Short mmCIF file of C-alpha atoms in Angstrom, two decimals:
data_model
loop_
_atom_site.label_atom_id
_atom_site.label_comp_id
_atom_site.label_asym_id
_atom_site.label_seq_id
_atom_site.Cartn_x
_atom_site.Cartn_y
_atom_site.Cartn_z
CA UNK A 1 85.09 158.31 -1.24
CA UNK A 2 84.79 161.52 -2.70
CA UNK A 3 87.62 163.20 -1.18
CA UNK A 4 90.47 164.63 -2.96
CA UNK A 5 94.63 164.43 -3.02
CA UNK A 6 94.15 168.55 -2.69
CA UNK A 7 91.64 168.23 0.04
CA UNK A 8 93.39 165.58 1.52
CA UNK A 9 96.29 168.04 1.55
CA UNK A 10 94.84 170.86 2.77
CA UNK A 11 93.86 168.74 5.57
CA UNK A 12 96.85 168.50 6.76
CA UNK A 13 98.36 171.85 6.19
CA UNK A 14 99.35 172.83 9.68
CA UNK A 15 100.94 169.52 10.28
CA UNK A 16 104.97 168.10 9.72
CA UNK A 17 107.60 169.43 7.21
CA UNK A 18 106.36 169.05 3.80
CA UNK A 19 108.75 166.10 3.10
CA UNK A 20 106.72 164.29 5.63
CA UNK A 21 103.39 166.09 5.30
CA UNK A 22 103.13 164.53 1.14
CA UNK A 23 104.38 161.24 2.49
CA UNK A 24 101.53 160.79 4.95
CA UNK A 25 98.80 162.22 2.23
CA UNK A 26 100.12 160.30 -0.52
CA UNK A 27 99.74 157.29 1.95
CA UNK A 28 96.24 158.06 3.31
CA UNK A 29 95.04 158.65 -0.75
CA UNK A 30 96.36 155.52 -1.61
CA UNK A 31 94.80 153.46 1.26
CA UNK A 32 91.48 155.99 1.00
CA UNK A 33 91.49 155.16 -2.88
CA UNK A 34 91.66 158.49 -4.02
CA UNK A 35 94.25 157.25 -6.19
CA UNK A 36 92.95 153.98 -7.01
CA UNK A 37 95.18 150.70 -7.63
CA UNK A 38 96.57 150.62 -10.96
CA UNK A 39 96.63 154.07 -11.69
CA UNK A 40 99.84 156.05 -13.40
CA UNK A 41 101.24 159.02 -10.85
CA UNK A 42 103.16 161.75 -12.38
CA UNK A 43 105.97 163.50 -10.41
CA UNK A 44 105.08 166.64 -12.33
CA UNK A 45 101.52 166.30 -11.95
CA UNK A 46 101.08 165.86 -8.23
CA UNK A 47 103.78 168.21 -7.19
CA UNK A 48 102.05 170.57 -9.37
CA UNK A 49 98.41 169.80 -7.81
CA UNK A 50 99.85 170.67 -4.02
CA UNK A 51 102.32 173.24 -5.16
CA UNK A 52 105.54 171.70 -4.09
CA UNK A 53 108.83 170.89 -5.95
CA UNK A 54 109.07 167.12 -7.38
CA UNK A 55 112.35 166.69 -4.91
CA UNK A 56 109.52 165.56 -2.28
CA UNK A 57 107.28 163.90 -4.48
CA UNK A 58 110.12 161.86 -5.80
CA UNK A 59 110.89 161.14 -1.94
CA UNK A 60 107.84 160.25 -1.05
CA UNK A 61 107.18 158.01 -3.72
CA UNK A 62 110.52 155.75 -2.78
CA UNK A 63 109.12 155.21 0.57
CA UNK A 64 105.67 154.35 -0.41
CA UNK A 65 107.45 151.95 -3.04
CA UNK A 66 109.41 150.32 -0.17
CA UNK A 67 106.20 150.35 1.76
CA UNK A 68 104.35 148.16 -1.41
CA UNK A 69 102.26 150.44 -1.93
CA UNK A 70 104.20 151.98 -5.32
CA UNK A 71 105.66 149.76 -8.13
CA UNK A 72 108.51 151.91 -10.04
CA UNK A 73 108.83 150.28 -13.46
CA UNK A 74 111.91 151.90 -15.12
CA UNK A 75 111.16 153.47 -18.53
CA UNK A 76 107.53 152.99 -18.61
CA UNK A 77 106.23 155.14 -15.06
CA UNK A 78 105.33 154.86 -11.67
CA UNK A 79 101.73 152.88 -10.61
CA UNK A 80 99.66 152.25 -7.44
CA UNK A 81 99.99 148.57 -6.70
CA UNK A 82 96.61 146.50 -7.31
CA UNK A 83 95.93 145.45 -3.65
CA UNK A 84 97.54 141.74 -2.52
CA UNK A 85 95.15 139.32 -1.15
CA UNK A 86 98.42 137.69 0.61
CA UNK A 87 99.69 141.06 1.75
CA UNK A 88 96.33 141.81 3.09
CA UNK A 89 96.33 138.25 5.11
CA UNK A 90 99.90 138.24 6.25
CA UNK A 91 99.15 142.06 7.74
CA UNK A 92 95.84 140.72 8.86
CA UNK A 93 97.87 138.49 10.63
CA UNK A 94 100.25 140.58 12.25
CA UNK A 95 98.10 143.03 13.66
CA UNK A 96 95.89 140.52 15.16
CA UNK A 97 98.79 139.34 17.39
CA UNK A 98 99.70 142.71 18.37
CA UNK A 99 96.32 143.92 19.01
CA UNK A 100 94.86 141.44 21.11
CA UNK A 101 98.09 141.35 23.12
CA UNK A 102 96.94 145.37 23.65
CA UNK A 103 93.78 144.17 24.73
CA UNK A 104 94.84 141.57 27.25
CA UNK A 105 97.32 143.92 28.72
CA UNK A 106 94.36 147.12 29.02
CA UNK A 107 92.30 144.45 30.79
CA UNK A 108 94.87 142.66 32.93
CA UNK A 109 96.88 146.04 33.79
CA UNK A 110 93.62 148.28 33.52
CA UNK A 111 93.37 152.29 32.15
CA UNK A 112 93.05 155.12 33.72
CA UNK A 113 90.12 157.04 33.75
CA UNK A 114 91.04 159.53 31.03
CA UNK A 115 91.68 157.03 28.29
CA UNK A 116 88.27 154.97 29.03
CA UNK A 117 86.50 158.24 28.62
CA UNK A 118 88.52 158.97 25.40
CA UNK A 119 87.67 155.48 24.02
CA UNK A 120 84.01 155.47 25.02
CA UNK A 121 83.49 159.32 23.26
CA UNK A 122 85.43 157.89 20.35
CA UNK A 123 82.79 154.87 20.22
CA UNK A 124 79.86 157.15 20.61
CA UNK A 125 81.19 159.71 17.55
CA UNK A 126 81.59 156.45 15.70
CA UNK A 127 78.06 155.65 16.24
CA UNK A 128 76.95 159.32 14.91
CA UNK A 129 79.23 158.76 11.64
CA UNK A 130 76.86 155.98 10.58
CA UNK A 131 74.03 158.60 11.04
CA UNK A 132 75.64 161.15 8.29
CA UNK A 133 76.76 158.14 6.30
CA UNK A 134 80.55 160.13 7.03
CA UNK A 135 82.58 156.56 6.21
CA UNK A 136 85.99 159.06 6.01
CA UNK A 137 85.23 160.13 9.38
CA UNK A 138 84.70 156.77 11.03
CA UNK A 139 87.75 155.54 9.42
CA UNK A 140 89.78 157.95 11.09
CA UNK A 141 87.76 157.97 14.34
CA UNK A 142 88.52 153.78 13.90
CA UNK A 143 92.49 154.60 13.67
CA UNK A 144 92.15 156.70 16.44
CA UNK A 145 90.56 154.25 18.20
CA UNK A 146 93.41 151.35 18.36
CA UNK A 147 96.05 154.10 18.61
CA UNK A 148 94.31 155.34 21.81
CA UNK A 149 94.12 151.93 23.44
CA UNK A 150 97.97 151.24 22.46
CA UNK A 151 99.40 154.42 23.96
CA UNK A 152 97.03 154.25 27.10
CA UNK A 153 99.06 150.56 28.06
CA UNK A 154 102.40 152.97 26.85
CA UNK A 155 102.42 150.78 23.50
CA UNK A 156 103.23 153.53 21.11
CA UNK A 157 105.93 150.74 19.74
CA UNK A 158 103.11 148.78 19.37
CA UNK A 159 101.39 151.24 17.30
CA UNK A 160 104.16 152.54 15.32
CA UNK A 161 104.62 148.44 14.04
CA UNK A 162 101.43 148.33 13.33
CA UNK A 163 100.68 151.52 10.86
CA UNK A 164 104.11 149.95 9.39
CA UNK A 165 102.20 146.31 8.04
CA UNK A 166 98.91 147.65 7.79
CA UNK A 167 98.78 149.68 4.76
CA UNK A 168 97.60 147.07 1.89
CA UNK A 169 94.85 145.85 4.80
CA UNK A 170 93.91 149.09 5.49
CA UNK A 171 92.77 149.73 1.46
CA UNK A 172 90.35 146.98 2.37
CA UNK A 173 89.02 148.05 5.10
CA UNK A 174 88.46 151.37 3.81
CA UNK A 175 86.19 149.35 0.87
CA UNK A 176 84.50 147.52 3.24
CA UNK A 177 82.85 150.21 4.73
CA UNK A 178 79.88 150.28 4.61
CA UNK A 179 77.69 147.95 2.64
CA UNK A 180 80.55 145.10 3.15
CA UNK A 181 81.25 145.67 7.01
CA UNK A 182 78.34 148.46 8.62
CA UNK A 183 79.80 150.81 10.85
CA UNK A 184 77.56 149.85 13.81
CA UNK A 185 78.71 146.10 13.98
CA UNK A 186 82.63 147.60 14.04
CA UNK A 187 81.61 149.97 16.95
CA UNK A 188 79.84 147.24 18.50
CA UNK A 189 82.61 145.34 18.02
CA UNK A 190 84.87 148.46 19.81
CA UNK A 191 82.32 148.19 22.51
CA UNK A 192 82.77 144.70 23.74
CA UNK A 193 86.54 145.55 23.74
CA UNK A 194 86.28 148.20 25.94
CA UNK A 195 83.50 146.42 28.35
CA UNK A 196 85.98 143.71 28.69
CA UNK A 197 88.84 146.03 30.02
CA UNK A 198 86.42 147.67 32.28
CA UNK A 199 85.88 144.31 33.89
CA UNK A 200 89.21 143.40 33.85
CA UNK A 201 88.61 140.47 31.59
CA UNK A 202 91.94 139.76 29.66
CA UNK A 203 91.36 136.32 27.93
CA UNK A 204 87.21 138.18 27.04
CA UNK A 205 89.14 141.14 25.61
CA UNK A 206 91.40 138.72 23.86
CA UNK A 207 88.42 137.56 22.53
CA UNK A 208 86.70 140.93 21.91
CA UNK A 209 89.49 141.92 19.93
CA UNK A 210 90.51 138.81 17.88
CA UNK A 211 86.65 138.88 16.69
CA UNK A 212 87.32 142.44 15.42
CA UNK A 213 90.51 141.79 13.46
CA UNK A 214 89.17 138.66 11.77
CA UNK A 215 85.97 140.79 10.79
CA UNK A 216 88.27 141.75 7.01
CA UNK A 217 88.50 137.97 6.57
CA UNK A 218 84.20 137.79 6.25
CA UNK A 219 84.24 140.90 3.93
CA UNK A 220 87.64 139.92 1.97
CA UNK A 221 85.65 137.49 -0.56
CA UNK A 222 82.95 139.79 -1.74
CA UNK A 223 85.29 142.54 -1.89
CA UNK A 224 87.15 140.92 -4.43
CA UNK A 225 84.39 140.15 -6.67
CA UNK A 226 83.15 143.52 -6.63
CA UNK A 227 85.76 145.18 -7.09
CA UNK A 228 87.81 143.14 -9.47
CA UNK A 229 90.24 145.80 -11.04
CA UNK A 230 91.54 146.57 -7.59
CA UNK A 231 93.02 143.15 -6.85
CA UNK A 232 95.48 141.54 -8.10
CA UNK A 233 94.44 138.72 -10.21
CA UNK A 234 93.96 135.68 -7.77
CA UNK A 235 90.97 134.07 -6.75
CA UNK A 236 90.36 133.98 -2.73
CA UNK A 237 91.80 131.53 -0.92
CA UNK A 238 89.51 128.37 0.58
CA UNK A 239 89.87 129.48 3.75
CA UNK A 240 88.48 133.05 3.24
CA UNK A 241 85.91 131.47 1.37
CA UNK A 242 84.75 129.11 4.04
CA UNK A 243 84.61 132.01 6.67
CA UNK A 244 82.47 134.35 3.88
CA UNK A 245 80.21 131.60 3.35
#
């Protein structure tokens, strides 16, 4: 977690109009806690720090407030939003249904050749992250990885609903990584998905995947008590508890 909002901008600097380019790295340092929940953002300061006017930054931080991931409070400044346990359960929620519906489709409808291959190299670079201990990496070789199986059943709607719901859920899963959730059990996990579409097994994808996307509900617990300042103040539920336990 050592990354920066300049790195994470000059990351990006051959991609999108810059309206769009600070949205999208504003998002990703917010979910990659860069800028961590609670914090104070200053118009000034970041459109200073990536050399841009504050029209944009202003912009961007509108749609990241509409997105919850921005409160506004009028007269007193603009703060990251201490992550929701609820938020994080009803987008938990929500992208469970989508992506095991992926799943059963890939297995029932089958992929071509070039997206397997794509999704098995994507595994195997996974794998090698937890080698370097590069936890930005697999978290971007993980969003590649449920993007890839969406568009190869032609489910970029899919996709597009689910980057929309999953930003809160997504700060957690970027904590969780890795002493909460170890990189090779979640590309084991991406392994049984993908053996299950190979065999054309809908309802064992179905499975596969609905394993996967209740993996945040084990980790959500402990996460919380470690890492008390980043949640809102709420103790977790019973049912989260149970599953920890």
């Amino acid at each position: 977690m050592n990354m920066t909002l300049q790195g994470l901008w000059q990351e990006t600097r051959e991609s999108g109009s810059v309206r769009e380019r600070l949205y999208q790295v504003l998002r990703q340092s917010i979910i990659r806690m860069v800028l961590v929940p609670g914090q104070a953002l200053s118009e000034k300061e970041i459109a200073e720090t990536v050399s841009v006017s504050r029209q944009p930054v202003r912009e961007a931080f509108i749609r990241l407030s509409e997105a919850g991931l921005l409160e506004v409070r009028p007269q007193r400044g603009t703060y990251v939003v201490r992550v929701s346990q609820q938020a994080v359960l009803q987008a938990r929620f929500v992208r469970e249904a989508i992506e095991v519906a992926v799943a059963h489709a890939a297995a029932e409808e089958g992929l071509d050749a070039r997206t397997l291959n794509e999704l098995h190299e994507l595994i195997e670079r996974q794998r090698r992250c937890s080698e370097t201990d590069d936890y930005d990496r697999f978290f971007q070789l993980d969003e590649a990885f449920h993007r890839a199986l969406a568009l190869g059943i032609g489910q970029a709607a899919a996709w597009r609903v689910t980057e929309e719901v999953k930003a809160q859920l997504d700060r957690v899963r970027y904590l969780s990584i890795p002493e909460s959730t170890p990189i090779p059990k979640l590309a084991d996990q991406h392994q049984a998905i993908v053996d299950a579409i190979v065999d054309r097994d809908p309802a064992g994808a179905s499975r596969a995947m609905g394993v996967h996307q209740r993996e945040i509900l084990h980790s959500l617990p402990e996460l919380m008590r470690r890492f008390p300042d980043m949640f809102e103040t709420q103790q977790p539920s019973a049912h989260i508890m149970e599953l920890s336990q």
